[in-house]
CSV table of C-alpha atoms (C1' of nucleotides) in Angstrom, one decimal:
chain,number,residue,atom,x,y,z
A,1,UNK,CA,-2.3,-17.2,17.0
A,2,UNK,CA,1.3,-18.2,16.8
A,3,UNK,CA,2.8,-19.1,13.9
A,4,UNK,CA,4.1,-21.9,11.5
A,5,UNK,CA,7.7,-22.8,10.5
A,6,UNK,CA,7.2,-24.4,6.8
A,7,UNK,CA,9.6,-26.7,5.5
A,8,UNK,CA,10.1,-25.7,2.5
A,9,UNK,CA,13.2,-27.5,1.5
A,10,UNK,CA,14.5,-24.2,0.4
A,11,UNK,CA,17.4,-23.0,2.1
A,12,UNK,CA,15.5,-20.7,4.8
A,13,UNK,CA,12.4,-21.5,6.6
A,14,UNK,CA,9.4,-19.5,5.8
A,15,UNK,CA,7.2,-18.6,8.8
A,16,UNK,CA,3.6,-18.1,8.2
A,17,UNK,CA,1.4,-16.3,10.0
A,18,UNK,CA,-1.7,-16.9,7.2
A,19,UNK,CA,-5.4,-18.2,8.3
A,20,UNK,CA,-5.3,-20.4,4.7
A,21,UNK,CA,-3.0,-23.7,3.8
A,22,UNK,CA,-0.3,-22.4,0.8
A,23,UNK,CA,-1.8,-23.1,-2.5
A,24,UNK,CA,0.7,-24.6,-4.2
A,25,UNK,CA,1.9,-21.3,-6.7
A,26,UNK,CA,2.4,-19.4,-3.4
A,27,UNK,CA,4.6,-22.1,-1.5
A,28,UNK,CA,6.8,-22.4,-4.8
A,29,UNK,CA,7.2,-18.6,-4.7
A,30,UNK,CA,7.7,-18.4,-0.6
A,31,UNK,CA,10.3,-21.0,-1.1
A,32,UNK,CA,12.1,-19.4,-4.4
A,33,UNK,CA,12.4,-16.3,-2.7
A,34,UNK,CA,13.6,-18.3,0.7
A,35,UNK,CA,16.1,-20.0,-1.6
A,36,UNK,CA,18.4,-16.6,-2.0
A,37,UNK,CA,21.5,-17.5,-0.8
A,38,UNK,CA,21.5,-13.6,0.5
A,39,UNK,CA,18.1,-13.6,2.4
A,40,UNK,CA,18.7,-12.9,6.3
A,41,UNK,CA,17.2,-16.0,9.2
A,42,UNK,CA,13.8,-16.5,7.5
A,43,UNK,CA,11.0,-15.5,5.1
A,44,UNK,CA,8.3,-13.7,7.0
A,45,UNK,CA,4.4,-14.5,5.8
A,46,UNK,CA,1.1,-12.6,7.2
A,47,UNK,CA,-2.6,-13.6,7.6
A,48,UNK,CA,-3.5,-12.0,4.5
A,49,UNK,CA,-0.8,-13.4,2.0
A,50,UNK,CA,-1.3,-13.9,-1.7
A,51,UNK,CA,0.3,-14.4,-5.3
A,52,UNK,CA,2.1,-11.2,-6.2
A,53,UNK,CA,4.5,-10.9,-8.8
A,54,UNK,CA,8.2,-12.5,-7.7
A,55,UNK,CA,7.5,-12.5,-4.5
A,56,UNK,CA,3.9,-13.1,-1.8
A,57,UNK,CA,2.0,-9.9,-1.4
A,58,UNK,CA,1.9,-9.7,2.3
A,59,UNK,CA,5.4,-11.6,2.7
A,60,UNK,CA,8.1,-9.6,4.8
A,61,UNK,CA,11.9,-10.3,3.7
A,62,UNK,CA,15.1,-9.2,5.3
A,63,UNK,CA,18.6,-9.3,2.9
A,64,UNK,CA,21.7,-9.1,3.6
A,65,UNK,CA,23.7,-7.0,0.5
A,66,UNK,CA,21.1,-7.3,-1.6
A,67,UNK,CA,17.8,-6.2,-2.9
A,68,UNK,CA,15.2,-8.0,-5.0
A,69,UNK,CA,13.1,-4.4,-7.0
A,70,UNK,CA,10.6,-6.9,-8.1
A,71,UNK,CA,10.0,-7.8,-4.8
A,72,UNK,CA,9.2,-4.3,-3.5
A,73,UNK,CA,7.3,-3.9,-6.8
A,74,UNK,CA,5.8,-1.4,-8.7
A,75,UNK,CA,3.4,0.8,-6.2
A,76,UNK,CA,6.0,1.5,-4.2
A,77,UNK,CA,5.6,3.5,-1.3
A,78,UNK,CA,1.7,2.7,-1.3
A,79,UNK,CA,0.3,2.7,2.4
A,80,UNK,CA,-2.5,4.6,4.2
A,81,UNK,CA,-3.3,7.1,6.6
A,82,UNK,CA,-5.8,8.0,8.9
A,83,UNK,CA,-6.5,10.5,11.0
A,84,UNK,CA,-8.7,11.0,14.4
A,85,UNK,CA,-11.1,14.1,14.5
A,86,UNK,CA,-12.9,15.7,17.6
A,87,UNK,CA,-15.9,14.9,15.7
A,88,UNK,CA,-18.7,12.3,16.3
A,89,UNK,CA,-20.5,10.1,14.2
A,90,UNK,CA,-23.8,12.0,15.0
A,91,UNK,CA,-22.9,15.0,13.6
A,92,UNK,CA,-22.6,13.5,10.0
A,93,UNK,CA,-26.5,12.8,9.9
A,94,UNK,CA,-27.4,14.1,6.7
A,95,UNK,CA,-24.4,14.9,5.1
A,96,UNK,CA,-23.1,12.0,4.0
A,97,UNK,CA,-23.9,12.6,0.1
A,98,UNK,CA,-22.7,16.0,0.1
A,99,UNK,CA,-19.4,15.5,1.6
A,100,UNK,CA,-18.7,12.3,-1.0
A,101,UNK,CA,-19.6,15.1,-3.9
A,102,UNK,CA,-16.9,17.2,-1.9
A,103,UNK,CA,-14.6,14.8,-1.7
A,104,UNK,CA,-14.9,13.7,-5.5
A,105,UNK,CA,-14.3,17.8,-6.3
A,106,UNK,CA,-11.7,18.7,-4.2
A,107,UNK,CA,-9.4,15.0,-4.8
A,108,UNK,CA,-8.6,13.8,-8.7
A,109,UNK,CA,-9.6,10.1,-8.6
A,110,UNK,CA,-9.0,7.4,-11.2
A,111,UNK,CA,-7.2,9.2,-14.1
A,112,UNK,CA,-7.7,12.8,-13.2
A,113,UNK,CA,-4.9,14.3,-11.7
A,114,UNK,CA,-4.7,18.4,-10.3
A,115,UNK,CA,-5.5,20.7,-12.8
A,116,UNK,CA,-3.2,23.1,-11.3
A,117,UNK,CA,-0.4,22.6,-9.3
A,118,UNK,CA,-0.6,24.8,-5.9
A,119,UNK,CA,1.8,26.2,-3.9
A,120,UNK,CA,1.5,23.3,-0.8
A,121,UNK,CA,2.8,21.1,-3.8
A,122,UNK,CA,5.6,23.1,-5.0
A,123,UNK,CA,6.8,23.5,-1.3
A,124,UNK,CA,7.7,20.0,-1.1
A,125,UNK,CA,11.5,19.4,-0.7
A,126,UNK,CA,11.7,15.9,-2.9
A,127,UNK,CA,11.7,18.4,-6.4
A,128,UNK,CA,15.1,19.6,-5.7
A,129,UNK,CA,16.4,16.1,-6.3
A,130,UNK,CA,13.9,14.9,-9.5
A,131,UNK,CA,17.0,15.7,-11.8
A,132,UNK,CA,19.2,13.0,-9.9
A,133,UNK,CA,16.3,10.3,-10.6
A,134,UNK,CA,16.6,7.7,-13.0
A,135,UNK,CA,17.1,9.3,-16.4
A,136,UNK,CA,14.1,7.5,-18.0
A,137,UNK,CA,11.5,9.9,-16.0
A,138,UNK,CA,12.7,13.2,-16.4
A,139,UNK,CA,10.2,13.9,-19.0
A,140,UNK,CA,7.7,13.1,-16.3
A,141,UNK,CA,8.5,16.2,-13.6
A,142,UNK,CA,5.0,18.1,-14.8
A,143,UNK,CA,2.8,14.8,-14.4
A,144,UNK,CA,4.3,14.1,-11.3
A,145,UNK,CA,3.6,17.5,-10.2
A,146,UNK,CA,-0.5,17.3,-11.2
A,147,UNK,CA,-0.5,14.0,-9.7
A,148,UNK,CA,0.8,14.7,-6.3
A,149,UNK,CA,-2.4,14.5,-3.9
A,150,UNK,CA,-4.0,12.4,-6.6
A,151,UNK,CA,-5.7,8.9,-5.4
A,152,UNK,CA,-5.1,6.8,-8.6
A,153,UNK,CA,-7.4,3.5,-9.1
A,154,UNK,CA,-7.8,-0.1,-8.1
A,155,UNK,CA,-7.9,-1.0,-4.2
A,156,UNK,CA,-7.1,2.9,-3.9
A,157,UNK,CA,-9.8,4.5,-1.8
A,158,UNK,CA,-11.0,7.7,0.5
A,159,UNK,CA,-12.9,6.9,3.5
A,160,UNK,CA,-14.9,8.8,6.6
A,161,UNK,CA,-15.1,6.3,9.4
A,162,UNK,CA,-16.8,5.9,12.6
A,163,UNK,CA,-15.2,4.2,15.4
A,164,UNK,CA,-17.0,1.8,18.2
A,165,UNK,CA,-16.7,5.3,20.6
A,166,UNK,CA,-18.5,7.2,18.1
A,167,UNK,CA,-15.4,9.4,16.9
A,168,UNK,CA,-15.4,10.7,13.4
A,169,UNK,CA,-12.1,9.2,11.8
A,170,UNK,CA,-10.7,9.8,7.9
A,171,UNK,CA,-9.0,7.5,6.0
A,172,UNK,CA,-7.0,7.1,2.3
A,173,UNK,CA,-5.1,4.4,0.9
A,174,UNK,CA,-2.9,5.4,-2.3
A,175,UNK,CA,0.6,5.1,-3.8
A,176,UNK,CA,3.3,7.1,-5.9
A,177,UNK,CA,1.3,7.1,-8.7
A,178,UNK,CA,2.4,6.8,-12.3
A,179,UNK,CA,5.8,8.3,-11.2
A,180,UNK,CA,6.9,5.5,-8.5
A,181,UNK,CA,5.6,3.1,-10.9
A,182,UNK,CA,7.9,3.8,-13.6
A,183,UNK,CA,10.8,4.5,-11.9
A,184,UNK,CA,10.0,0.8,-10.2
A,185,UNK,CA,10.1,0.0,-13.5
A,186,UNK,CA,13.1,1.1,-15.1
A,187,UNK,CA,14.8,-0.9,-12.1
A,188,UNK,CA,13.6,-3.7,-12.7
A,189,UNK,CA,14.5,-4.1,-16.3
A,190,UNK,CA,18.0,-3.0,-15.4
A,191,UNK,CA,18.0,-6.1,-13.1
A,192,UNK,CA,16.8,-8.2,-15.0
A,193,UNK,CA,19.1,-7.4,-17.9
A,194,UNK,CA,22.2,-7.4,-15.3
A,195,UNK,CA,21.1,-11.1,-14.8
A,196,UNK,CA,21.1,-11.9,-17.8
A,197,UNK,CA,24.1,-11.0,-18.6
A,198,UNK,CA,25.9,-12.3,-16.1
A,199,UNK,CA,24.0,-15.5,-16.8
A,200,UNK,CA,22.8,-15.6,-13.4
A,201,UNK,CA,20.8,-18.7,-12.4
A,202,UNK,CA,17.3,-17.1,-11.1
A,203,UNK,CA,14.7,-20.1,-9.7
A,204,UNK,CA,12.0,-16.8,-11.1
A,205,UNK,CA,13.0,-13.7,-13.5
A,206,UNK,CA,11.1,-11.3,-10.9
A,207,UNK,CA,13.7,-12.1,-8.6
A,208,UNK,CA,16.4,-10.6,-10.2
A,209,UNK,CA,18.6,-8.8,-7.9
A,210,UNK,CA,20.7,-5.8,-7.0
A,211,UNK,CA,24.2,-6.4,-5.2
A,212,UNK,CA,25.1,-3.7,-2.6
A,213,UNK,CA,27.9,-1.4,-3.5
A,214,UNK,CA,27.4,-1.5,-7.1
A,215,UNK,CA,25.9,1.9,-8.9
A,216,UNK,CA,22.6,-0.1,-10.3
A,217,UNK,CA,22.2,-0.8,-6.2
A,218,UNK,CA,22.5,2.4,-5.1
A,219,UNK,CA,20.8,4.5,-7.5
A,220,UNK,CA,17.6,1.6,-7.7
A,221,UNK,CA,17.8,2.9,-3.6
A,222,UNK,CA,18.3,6.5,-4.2
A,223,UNK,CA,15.2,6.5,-6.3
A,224,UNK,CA,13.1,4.2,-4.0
A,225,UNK,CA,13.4,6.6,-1.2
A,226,UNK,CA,12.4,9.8,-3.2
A,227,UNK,CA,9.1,7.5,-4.3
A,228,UNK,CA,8.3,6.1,-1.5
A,229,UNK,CA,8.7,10.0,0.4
A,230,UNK,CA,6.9,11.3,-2.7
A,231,UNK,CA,4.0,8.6,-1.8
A,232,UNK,CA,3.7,9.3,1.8
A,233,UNK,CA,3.7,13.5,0.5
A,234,UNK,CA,1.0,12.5,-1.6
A,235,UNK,CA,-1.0,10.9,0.7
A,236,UNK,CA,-0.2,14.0,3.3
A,237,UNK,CA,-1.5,16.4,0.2
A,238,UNK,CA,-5.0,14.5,-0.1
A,239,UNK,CA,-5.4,14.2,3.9
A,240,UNK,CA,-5.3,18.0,4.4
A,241,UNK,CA,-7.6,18.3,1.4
A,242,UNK,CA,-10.3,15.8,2.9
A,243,UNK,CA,-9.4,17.5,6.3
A,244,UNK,CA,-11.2,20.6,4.6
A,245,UNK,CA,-14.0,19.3,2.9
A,246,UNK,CA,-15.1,17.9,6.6
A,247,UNK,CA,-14.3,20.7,8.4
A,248,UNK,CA,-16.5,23.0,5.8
A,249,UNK,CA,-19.5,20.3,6.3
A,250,UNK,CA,-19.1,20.0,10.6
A,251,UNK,CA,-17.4,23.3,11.6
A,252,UNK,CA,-18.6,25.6,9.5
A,253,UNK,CA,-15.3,25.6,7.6
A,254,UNK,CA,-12.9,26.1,11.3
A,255,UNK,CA,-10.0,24.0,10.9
A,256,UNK,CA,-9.6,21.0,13.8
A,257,UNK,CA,-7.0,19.8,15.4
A,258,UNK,CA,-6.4,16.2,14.8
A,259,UNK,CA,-6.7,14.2,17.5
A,260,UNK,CA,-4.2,11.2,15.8
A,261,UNK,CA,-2.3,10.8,12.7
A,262,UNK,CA,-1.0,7.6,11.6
A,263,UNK,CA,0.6,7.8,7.9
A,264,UNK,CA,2.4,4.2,6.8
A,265,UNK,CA,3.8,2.8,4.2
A,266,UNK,CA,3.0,-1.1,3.5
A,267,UNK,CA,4.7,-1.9,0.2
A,268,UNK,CA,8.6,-0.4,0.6
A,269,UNK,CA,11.9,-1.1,1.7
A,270,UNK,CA,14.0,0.5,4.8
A,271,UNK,CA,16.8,-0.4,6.7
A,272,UNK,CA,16.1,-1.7,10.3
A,273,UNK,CA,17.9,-4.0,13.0
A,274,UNK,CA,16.5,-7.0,13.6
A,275,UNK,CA,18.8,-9.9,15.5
A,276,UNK,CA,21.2,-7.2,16.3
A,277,UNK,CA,22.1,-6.9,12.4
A,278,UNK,CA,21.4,-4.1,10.0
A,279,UNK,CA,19.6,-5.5,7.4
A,280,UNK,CA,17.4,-4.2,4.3
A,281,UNK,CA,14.1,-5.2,5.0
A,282,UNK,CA,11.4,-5.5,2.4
A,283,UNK,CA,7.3,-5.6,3.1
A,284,UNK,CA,5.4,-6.0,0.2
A,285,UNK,CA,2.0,-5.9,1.5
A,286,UNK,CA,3.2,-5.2,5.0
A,287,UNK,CA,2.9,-3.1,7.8
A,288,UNK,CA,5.9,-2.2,10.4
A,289,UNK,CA,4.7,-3.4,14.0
A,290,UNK,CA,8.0,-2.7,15.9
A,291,UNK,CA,7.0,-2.2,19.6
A,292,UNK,CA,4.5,0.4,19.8
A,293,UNK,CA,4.1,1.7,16.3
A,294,UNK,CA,1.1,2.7,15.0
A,295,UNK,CA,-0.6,0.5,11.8
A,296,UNK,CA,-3.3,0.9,9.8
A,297,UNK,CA,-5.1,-2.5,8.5
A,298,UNK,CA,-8.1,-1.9,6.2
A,299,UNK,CA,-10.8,-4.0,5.4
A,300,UNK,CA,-12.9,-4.3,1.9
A,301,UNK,CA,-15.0,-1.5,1.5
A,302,UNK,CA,-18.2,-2.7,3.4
A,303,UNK,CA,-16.1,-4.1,6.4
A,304,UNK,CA,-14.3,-3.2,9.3
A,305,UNK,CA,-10.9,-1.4,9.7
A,306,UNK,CA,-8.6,-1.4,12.4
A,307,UNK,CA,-6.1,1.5,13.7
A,308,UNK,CA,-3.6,-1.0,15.7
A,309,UNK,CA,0.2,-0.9,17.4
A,310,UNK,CA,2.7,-3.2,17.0
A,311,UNK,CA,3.8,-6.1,19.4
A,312,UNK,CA,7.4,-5.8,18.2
A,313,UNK,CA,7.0,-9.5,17.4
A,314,UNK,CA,10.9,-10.5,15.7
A,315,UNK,CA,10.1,-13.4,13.7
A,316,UNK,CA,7.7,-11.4,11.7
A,317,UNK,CA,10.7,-8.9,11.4
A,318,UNK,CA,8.2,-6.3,13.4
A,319,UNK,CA,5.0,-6.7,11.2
A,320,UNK,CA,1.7,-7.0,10.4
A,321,UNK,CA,-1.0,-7.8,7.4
A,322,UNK,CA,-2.1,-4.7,5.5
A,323,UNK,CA,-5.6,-5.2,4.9
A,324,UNK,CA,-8.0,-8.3,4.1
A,325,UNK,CA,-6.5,-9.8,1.2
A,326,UNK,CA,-8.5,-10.7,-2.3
A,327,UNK,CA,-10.2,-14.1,-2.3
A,328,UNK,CA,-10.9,-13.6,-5.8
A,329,UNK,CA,-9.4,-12.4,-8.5
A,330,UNK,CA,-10.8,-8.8,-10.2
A,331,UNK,CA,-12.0,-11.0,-13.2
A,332,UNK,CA,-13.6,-14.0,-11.4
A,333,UNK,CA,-15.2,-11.0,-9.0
A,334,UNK,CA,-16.7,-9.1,-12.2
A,335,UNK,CA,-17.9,-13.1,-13.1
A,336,UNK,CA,-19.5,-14.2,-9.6
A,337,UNK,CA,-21.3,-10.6,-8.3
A,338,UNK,CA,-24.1,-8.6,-9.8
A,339,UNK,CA,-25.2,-4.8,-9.1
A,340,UNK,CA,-27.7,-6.2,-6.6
A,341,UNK,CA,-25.0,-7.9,-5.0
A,342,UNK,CA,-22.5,-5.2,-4.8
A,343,UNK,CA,-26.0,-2.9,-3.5
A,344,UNK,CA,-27.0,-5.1,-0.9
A,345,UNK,CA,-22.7,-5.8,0.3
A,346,UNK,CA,-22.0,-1.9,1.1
A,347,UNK,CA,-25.7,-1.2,2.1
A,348,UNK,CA,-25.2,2.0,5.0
A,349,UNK,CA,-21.9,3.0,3.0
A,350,UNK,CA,-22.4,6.5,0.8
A,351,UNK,CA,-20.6,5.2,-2.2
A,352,UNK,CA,-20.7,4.9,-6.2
A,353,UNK,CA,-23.1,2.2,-6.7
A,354,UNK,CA,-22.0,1.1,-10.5
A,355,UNK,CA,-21.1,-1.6,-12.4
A,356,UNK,CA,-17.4,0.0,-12.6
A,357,UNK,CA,-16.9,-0.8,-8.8
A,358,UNK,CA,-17.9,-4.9,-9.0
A,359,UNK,CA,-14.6,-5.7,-8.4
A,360,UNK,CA,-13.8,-4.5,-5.2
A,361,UNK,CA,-17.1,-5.7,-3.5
A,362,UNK,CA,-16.5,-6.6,-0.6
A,363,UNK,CA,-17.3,-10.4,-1.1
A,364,UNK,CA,-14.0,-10.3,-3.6
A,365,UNK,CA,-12.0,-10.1,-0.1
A,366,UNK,CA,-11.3,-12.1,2.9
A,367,UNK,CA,-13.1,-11.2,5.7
A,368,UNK,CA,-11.1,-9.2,7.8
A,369,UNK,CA,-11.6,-10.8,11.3
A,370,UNK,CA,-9.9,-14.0,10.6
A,371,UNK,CA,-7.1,-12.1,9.3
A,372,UNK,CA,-6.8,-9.9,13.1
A,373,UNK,CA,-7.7,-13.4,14.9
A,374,UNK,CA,-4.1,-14.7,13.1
A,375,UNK,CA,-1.8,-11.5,14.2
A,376,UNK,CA,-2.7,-11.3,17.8
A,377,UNK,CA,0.9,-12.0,18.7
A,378,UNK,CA,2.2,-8.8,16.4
A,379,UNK,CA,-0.6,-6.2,17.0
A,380,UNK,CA,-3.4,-5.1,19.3
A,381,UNK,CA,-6.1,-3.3,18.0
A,382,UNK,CA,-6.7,0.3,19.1
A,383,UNK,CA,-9.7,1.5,17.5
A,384,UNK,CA,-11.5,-0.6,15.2
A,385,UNK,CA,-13.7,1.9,12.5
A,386,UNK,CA,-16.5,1.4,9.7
A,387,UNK,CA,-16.7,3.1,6.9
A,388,UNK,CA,-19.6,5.4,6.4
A,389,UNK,CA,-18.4,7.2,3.1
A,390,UNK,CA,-16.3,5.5,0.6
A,391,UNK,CA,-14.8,7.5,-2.2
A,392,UNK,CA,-13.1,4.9,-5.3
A,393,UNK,CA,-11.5,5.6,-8.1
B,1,DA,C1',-1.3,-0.1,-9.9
B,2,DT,C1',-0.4,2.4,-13.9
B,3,DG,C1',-0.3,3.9,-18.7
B,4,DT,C1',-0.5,2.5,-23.1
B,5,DA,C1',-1.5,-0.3,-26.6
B,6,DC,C1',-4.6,-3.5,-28.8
DNA sequence: ATGTAC
């Protein structure tokens, strides 16, 4: 489906790529954060946008010599990854409970984090630098230690998939946990106490900015690099852990060799090229779809998921959806569904079936092929999986 | 989403 150029009377168009008219709270906040006088071209937004704080969850943003923290927000670094095994859906007959029981054992969910802290942990080259993060978190080294290859809550799951061919595919979604999260937020107050000061006129507080070339810049980037590297770690830490727990239930405990990986980020910021200028680029709720580049777009947790590559489509600034988007809020889910509901909406899927998980049913959440339907133009879809285990904090 | 406070 091709897209639509808003006129938002704010001083860049937005482009929208969503299957849903703008309610009105989410064209005010497309076309405050198009009003930046240092946003690049346009404002970028996918099938599955929604409300977010500052700025639309699933809303790509290029800047020129600025950056917006709110914007990125607080889970930064959040994203998924999936990986293919030589194993087929047949062979899981059976099993199902027990490697879910696994899974809970071998990977802290919710709270919990590591009890101890192992060596493939320690390895990890991002500890050198903790001491030149913001000052704020260095009382935090020793919980960010425990919670590296922890899942954390909400929307965060673990998955075992089957794809339409039958292959055996595993799946996590998860963040930088409580340490990314704080050091998001320490930035953000900074900004927002910078424009204050400087009694800077802001159409929203969230959208309080950085300036390039200033030290509250380049230390808010510093320190949103090391997160979102200590999310994508995290997520590596919990894959190889899942990767075990399968390969003791199929293979007798003999490691595999993954057929594919695909670890990416969808809530971050990077610099890319796009109109043949270096720009910062911000997806919050985003995936990169540059030509050929793997994705990952999940659906709720009784629907489809999709492993897809990118179009390379440049008025999206290279990018897809990350996942269905909520319909309703938690709250109003908790309201509308009962147990039997949420029983009968992930019936075939090995999961928790307790009032504690009402809110992520999957009628909470758009479904997920009118959200591919809208993006043909920035992805194809390369193998489209169903979960047959799902593991929620 | 997280952690802490209410």
């Amino acid at each position: 489906m091709p897209f639509e150029k808003l006129d938002l009377s704010a001083a860049a168009p937005v482009f929208s790529w969503a299957n849903h008219p703008l309610a009105e709270n989410e064209a005010r906040m497309a076309a405050n954060v198009a009003s930046l006088p240092f946003v690049f071209k346009h404002v970028a937004l996918m099938p599955d946008v929604h409300l977010g704080k500052g700025a639309l969850v699933g809303s790509v943003l290029a800047t020129r010599d600025a950056i917006i923290p709110a914007a990125v927000g607080v889970d930064v670094g959040c994203g998924t990854v999936a990986l293919k095994t030589p194993f087929v859906g047949d062979q899981l007959e059976g099993k199902l409970k027990q490697i879910r029981l696994d899974i809970e054992k071998m990977i802290p969910v919710g709270m919990a984090e590591n009890a101890q802290v192992e060596s493939e942990v320690t390895h990890w080259s991002g500890w050198r630098s903790f001491s030149a993060l913001h000052p704020g978190v260095q009382r935090c080294e020793q919980k960010a230690l425990k919670q590296a290859g922890s899942l954390g809550g909400g929307n965060h799951f673990i998955e075992i998939c089957v794809d339409t061919e039958q292959a055996v595919w595993l799946m996590l979604h998860s963040g930088s946990r409580g340490i990314g999260n704080l050091l998001a937020q320490r930035h953000i107050d900074t900004a927002r106490d910078l424009a204050k000061l400087a009694q800077m006129h802001l159409p929203d507080p969230d959208l309080a900015y950085f300036v390039s070339n200033t030290p509250e810049f380049d230390a808010y980037w510093h320190d949103l690099q090391w997160a979102q590297d200590y999310a994508r770690f995290n997520r590596e830490i919990m894959m190889a852990r899942l990767k075990r727990v399968v390969e003791k239930q199929l293979a007798g405990g003999r490691p595999f060799k993954p057929l594919l990986m695909v670890n990416c980020h969808h809530n971050y910021a990077e610099r890319e090229v796009h109109y043949g200028e270096k720009v910062y680029v911000t997806r919050k709720g985003a995936v990169r779809a540059q030509q050929g580049d793997l994705g990952i777009i999940p659906g709720s947790m009784g629907a489809k998921s999709f492993i897809v590559r990118g179009k390379g489509n440049r008025e999206s600034y290279c990018s897809c959806a990350h996942g269905a988007g909520r319909l309703m809020s938690r709250h109003r889910a908790k309201q509308t569904f009962s147990l039997d509901d949420f029983i009968a909406q992930t019936a075939g899927v090995e999961c928790r079936k307790d009032t504690g998980l009402i809110d992520e049913i999957p009628g909470a959440y758009k479904p997920i092929d009118g959200v591919m339907a809208q993006q043909s133009d920035l992805v194809e879809v390369v193998a489209t999986l169903k979960q047959v285990v799902c593991v929620k904090g």
